[in-house]
PDB file of C-alpha atoms in Angstrom:
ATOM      1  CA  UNK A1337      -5.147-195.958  43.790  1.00  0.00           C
ATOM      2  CA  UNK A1338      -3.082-197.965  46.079  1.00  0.00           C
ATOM      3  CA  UNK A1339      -0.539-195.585  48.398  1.00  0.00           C
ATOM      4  CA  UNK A1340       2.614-197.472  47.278  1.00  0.00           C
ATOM      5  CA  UNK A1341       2.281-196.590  43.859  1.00  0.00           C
ATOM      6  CA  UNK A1342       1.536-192.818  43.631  1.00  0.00           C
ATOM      7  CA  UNK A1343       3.341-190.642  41.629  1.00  0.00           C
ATOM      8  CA  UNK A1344       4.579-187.035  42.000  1.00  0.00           C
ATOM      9  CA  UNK A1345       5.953-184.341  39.380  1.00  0.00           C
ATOM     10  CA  UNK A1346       7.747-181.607  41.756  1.00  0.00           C
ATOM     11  CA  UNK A1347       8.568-178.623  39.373  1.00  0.00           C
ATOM     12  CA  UNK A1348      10.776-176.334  41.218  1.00  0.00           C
ATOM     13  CA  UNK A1349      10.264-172.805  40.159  1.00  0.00           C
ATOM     14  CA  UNK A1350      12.170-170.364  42.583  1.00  0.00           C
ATOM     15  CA  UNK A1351      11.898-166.551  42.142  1.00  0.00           C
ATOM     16  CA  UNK A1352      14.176-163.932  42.102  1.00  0.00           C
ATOM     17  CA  UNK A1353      16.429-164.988  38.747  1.00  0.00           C
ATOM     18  CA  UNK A1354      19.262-162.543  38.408  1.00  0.00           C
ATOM     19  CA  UNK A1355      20.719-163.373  35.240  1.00  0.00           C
ATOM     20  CA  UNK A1356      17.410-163.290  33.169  1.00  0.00           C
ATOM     21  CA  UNK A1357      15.144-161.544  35.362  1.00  0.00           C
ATOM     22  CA  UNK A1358      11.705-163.481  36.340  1.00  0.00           C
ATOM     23  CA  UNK A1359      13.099-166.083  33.964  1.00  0.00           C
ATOM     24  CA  UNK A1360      10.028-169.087  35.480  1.00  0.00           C
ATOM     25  CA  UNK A1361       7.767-166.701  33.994  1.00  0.00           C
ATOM     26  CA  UNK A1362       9.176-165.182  31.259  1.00  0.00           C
ATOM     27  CA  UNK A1363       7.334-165.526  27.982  1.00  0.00           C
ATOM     28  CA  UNK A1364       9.001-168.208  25.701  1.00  0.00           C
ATOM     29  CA  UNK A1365       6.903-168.606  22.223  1.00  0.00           C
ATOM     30  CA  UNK A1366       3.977-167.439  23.627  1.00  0.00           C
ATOM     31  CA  UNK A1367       3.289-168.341  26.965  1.00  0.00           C
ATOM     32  CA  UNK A1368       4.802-168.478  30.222  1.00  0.00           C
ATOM     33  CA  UNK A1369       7.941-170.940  30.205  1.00  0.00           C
ATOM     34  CA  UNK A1370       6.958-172.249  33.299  1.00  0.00           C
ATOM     35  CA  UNK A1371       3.677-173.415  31.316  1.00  0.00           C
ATOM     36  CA  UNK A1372       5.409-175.840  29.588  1.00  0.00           C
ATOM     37  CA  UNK A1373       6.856-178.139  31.898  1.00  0.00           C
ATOM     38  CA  UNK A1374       3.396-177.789  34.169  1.00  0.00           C
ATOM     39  CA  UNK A1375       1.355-178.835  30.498  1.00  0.00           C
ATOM     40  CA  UNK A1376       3.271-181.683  29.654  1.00  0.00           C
ATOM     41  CA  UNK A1377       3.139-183.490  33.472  1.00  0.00           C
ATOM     42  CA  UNK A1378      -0.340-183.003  33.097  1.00  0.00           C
ATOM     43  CA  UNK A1379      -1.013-184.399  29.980  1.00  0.00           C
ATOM     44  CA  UNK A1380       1.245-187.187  30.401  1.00  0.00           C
ATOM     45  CA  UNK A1381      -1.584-188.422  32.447  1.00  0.00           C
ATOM     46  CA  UNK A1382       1.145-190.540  34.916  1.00  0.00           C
ATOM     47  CA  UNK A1383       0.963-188.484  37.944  1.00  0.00           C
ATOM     48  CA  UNK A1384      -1.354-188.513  40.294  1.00  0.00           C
ATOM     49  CA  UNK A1385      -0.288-184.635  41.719  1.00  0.00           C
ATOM     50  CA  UNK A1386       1.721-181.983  39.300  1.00  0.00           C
ATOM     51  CA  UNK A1387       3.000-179.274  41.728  1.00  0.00           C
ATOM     52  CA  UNK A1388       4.957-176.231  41.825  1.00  0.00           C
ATOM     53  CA  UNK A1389       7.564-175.915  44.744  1.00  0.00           C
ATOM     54  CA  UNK A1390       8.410-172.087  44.704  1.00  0.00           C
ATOM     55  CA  UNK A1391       8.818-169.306  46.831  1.00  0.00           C
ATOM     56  CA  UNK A1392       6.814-166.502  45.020  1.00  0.00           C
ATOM     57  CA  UNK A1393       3.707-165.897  45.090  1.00  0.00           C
ATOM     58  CA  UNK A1394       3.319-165.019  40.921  1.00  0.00           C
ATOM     59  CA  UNK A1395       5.114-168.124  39.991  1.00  0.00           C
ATOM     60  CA  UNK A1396       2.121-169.692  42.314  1.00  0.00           C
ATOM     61  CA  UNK A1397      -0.147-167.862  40.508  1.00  0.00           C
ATOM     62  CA  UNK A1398       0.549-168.629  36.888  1.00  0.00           C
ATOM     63  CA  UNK A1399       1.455-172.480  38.137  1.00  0.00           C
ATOM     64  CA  UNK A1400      -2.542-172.954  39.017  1.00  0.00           C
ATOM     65  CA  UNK A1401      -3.469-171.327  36.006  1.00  0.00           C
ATOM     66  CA  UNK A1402      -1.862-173.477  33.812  1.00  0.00           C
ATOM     67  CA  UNK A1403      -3.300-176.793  35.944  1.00  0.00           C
ATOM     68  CA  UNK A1404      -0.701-177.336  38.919  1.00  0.00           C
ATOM     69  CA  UNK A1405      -1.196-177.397  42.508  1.00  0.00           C
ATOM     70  CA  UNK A1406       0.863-174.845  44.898  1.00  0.00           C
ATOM     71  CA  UNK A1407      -0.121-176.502  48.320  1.00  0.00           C
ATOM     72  CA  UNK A1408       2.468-174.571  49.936  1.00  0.00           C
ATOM     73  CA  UNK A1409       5.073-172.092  49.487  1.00  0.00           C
ATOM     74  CA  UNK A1410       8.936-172.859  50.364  1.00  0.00           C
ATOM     75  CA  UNK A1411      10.834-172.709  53.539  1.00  0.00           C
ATOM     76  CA  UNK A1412      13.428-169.957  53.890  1.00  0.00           C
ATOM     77  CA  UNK A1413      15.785-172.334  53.899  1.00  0.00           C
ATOM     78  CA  UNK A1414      15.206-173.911  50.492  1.00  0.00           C
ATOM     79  CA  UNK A1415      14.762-170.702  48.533  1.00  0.00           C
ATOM     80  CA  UNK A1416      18.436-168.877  49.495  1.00  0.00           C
ATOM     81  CA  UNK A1417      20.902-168.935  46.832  1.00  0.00           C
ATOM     82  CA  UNK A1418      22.851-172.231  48.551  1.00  0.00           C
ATOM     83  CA  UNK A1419      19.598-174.864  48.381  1.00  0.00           C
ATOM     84  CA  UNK A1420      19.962-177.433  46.272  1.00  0.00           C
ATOM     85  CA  UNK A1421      17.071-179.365  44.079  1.00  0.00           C
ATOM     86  CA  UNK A1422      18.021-181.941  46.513  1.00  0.00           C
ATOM     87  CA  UNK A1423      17.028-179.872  49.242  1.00  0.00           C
ATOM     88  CA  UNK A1424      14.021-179.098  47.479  1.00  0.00           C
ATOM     89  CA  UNK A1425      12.659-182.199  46.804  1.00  0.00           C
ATOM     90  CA  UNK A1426      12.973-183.732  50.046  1.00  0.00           C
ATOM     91  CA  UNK A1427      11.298-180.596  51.751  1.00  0.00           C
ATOM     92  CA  UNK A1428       8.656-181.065  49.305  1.00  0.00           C
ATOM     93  CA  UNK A1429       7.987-185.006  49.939  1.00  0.00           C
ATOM     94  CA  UNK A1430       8.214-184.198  53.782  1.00  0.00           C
ATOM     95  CA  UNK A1431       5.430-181.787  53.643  1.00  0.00           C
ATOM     96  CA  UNK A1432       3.153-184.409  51.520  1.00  0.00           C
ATOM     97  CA  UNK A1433       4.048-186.807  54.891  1.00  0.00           C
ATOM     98  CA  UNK A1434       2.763-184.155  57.040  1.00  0.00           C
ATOM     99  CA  UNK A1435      -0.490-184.494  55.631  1.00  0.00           C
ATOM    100  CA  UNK A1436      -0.515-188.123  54.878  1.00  0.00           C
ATOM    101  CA  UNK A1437       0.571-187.912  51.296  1.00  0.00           C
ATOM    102  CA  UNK A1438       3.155-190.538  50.737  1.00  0.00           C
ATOM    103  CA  UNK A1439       4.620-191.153  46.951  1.00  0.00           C
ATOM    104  CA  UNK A1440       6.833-194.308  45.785  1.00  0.00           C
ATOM    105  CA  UNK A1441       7.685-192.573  42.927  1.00  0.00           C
ATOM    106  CA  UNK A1442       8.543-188.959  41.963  1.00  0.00           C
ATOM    107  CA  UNK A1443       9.708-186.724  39.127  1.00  0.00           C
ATOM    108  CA  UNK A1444      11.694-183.621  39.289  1.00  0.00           C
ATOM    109  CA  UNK A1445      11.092-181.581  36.240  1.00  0.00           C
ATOM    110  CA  UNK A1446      12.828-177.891  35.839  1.00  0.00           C
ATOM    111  CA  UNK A1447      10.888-175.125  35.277  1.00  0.00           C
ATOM    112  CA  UNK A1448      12.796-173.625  32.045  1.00  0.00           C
ATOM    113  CA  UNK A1449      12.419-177.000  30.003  1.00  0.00           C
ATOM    114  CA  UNK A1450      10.077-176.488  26.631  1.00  0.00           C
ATOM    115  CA  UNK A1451      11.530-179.174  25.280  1.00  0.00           C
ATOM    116  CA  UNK A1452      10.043-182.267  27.952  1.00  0.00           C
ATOM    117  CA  UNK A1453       6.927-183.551  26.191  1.00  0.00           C
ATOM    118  CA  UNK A1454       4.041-185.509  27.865  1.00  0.00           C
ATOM    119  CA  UNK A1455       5.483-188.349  25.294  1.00  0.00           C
ATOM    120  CA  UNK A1456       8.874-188.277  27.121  1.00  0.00           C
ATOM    121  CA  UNK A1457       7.839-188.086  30.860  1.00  0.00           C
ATOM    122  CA  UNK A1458       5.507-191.439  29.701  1.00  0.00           C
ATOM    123  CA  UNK A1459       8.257-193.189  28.231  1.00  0.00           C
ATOM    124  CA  UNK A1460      10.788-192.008  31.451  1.00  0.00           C
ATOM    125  CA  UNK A1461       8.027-193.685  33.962  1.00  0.00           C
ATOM    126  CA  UNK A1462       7.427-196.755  32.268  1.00  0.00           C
ATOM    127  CA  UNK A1463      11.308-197.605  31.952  1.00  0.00           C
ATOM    128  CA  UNK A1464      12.376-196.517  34.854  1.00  0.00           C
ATOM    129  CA  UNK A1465       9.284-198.695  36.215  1.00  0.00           C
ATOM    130  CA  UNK A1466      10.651-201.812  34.139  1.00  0.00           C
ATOM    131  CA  UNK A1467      14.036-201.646  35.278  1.00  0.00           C
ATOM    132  CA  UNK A1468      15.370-202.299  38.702  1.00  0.00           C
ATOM    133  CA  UNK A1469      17.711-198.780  38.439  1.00  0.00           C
ATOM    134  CA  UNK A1470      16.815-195.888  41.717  1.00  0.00           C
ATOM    135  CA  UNK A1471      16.810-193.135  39.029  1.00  0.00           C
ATOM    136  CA  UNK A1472      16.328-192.022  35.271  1.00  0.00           C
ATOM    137  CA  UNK A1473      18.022-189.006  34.078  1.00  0.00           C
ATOM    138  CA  UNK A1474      17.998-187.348  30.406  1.00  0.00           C
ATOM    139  CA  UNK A1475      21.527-187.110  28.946  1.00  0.00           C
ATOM    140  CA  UNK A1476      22.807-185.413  25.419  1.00  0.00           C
ATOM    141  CA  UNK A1477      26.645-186.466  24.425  1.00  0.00           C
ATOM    142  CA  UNK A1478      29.089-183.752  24.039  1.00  0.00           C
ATOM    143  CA  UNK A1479      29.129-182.153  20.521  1.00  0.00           C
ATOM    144  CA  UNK A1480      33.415-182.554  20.904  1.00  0.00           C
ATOM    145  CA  UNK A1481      34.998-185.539  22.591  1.00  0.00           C
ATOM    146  CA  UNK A1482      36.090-184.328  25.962  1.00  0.00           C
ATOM    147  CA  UNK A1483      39.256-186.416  25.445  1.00  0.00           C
ATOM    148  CA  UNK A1484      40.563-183.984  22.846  1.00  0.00           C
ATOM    149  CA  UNK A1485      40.201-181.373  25.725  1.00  0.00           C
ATOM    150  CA  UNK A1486      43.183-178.755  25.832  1.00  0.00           C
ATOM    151  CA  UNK A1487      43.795-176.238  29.134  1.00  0.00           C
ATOM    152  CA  UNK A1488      45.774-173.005  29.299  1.00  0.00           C
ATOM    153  CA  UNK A1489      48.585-173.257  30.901  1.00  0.00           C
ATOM    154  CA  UNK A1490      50.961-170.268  31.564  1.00  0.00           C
ATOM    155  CA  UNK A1491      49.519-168.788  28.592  1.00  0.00           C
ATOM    156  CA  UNK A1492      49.933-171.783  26.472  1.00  0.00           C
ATOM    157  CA  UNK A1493      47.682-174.705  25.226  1.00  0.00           C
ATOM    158  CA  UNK A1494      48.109-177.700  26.486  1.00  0.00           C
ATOM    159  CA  UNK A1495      45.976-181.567  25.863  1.00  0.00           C
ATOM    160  CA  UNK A1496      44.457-182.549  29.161  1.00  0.00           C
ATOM    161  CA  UNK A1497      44.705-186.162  27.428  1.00  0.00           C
ATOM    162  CA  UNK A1498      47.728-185.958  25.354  1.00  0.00           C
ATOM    163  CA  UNK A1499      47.392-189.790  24.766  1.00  0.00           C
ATOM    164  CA  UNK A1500      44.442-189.066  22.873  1.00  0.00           C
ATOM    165  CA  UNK A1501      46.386-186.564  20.603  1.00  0.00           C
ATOM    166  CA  UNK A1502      46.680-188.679  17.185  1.00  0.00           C
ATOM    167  CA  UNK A1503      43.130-190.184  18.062  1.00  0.00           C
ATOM    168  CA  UNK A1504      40.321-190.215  15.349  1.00  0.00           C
ATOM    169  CA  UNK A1505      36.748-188.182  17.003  1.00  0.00           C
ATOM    170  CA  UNK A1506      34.875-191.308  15.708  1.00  0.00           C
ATOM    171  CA  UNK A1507      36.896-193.770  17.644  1.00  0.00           C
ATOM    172  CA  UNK A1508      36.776-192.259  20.706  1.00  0.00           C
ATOM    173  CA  UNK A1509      34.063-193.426  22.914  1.00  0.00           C
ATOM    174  CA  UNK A1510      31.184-191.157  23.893  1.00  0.00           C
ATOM    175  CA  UNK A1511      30.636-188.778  26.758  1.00  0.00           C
ATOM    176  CA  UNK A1512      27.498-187.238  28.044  1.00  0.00           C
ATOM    177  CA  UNK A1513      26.273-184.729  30.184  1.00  0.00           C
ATOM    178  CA  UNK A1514      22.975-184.287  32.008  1.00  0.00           C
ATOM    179  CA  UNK A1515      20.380-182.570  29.782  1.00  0.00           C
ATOM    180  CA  UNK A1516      19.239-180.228  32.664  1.00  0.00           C
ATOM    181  CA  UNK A1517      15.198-181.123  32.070  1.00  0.00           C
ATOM    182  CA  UNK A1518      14.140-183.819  34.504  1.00  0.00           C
ATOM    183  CA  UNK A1519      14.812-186.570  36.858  1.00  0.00           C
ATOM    184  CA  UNK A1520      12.573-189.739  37.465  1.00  0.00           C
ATOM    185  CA  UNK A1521      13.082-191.509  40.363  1.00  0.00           C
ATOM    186  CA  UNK A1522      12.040-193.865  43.247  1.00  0.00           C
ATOM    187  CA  UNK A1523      11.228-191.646  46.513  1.00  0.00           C
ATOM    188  CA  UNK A1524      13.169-194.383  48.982  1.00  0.00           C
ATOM    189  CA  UNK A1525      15.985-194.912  47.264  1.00  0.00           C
ATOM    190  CA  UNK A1526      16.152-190.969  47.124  1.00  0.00           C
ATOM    191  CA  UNK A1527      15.772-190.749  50.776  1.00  0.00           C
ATOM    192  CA  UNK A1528      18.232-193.373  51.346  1.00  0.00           C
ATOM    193  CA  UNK A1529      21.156-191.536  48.992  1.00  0.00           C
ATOM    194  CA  UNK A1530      20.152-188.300  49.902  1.00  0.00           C
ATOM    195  CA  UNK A1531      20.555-186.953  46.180  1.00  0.00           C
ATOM    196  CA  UNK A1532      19.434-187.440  42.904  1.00  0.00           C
ATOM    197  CA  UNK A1533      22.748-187.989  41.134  1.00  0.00           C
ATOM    198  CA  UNK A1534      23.997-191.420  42.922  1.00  0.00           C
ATOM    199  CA  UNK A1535      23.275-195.233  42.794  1.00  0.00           C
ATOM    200  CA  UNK A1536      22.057-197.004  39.918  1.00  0.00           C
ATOM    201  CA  UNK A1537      21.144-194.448  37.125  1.00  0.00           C
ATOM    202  CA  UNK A1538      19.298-195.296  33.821  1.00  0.00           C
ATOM    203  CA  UNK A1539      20.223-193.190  30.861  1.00  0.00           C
ATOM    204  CA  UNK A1540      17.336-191.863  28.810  1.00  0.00           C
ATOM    205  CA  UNK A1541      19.791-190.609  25.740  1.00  0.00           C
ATOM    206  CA  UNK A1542      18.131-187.318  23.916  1.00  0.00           C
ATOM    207  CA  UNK A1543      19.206-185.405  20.798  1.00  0.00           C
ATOM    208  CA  UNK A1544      21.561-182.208  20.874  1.00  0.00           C
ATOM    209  CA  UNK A1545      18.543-180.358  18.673  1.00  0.00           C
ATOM    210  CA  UNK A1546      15.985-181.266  22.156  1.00  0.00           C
ATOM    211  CA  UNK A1547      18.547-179.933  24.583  1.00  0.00           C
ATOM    212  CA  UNK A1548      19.537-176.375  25.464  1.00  0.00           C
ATOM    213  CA  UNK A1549      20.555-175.095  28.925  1.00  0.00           C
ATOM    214  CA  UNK A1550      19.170-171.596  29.183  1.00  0.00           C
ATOM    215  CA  UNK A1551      21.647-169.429  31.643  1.00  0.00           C
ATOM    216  CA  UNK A1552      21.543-166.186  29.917  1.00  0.00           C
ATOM    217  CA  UNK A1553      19.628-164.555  26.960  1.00  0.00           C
ATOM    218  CA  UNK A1554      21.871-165.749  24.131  1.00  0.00           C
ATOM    219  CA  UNK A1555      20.902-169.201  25.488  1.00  0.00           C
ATOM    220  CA  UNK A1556      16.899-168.120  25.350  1.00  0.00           C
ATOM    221  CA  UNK A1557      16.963-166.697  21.858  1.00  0.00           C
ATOM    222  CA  UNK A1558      18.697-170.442  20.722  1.00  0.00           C
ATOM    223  CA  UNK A1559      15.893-171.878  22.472  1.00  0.00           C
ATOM    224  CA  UNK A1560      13.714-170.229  21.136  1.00  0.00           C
ATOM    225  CA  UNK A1561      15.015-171.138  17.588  1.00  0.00           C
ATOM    226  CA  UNK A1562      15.287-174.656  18.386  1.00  0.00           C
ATOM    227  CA  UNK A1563      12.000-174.492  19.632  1.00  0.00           C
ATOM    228  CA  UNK A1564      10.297-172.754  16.758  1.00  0.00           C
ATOM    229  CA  UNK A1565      12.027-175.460  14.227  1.00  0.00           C
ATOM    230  CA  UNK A1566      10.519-178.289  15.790  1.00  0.00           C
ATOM    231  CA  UNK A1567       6.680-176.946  16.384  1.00  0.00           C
ATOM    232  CA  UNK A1568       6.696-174.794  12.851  1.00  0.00           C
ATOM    233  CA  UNK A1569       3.083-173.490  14.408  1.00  0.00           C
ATOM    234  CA  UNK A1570       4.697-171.871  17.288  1.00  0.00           C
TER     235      UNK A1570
END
């Protein structure tokens, strides 16, 4: 394959989770969560390296057992509590230079994310592909228009918008937020903004039912159910 069309899926899996404890590895309907974002870059069949970027050596472990490369463990600078997936990722595409590994395009996927299928990651490389955008990220709208927003103010509520007040929901234009799953994009545009979430962004727009940040274990157990309702044989 030609060097200026290689592909990369970086899944960053860092250790040490304090809120759910060993939460990259922590079983989520019967395997390994991490196992799920590794499985579906792999069977997408678009990349031409699936890797792990972590900083512990289980993670490594259970990343090559479920089919993904751990070439190389993190710097101590990229696995303190301040590094950013922008960090990460260049770090990551700097070692591939070192050894002569060069990518044109790459995809961030996050470790905790049973709900990115090989169907999606297809669909997010061939559009991004088509279009002349730097990056493709998943978004979900808001369940509540932001614009009806109200803040506490000296112990009272308040409308952020107050213009909005006598507003219909259904006229109100939709917002959305970042689905927290994966990012597609072009390596030197990357290098050239320095961060994933700048330039010329294409939306890939996903249901609320495939979207579920998971912070804490109320947010597991709802993934979980969400999970279970759309693969039955889970």
């Amino acid at each position: 394959m030609e060097q200026n069309s290689r592909k990369i899926a970086m899944i960053t899996a860092r250790g040490g989770s304090k809120r759910i404890p060993k939460k990259n590895v922590k079983e989520f309907c019967g395997k390994p969560i991490l196992a799920y974002s590794i499985e579906a870059a792999v069977k997408s069949g678009v990349f031409d390296t699936v890797m792990v970027s972590t900083d512990d050596e289980e993670i490594g472990r259970i990343a090559q057992r479920y089919g993904a490369q751990v070439p190389f463990y993190r710097s101590e600078k990229t696995s303190n509590d301040y590094a950013t997936t922008n960090d990460v990722l260049l770090e990551v595409l700097e070692e591939y230079e070192k050894r002569g590994e060069y990518f044109s395009l790459a995809c961030c996927i996050y470790p905790t994310a049973p709900f990115v299928t090989e169907e999606k990651l297809r669909n997010a490389v061939k559009s991004l592909i088509a279009s002349d955008a730097d990056t493709l990220i998943p978004v979900t709208a808001f369940s509540y228009p932001p614009q009806r927003a109200m803040l506490i103010r000296e112990g009272r509520l308040v409308f952020e918008y107050p213009e909005y007040l006598d507003s219909r929901s259904q006229d109100l234009e939709a917002h959305y937020h970042d689905a927290g799953q994966f990012y597609v994009f072009r390596t030197e545009a990357f290098r050239r903004n320095q961060r994933l979430m700048t330039g010329n962004i294409l939306p890939l727009v996903l249901s609320d039912m495939e979207v579920q940040d998971i912070d804490n274990q109320t947010d597991w157990e709802i993934a979980e159910i969400k999970y279970r309702r759309m693969h039955p044989e889970a």
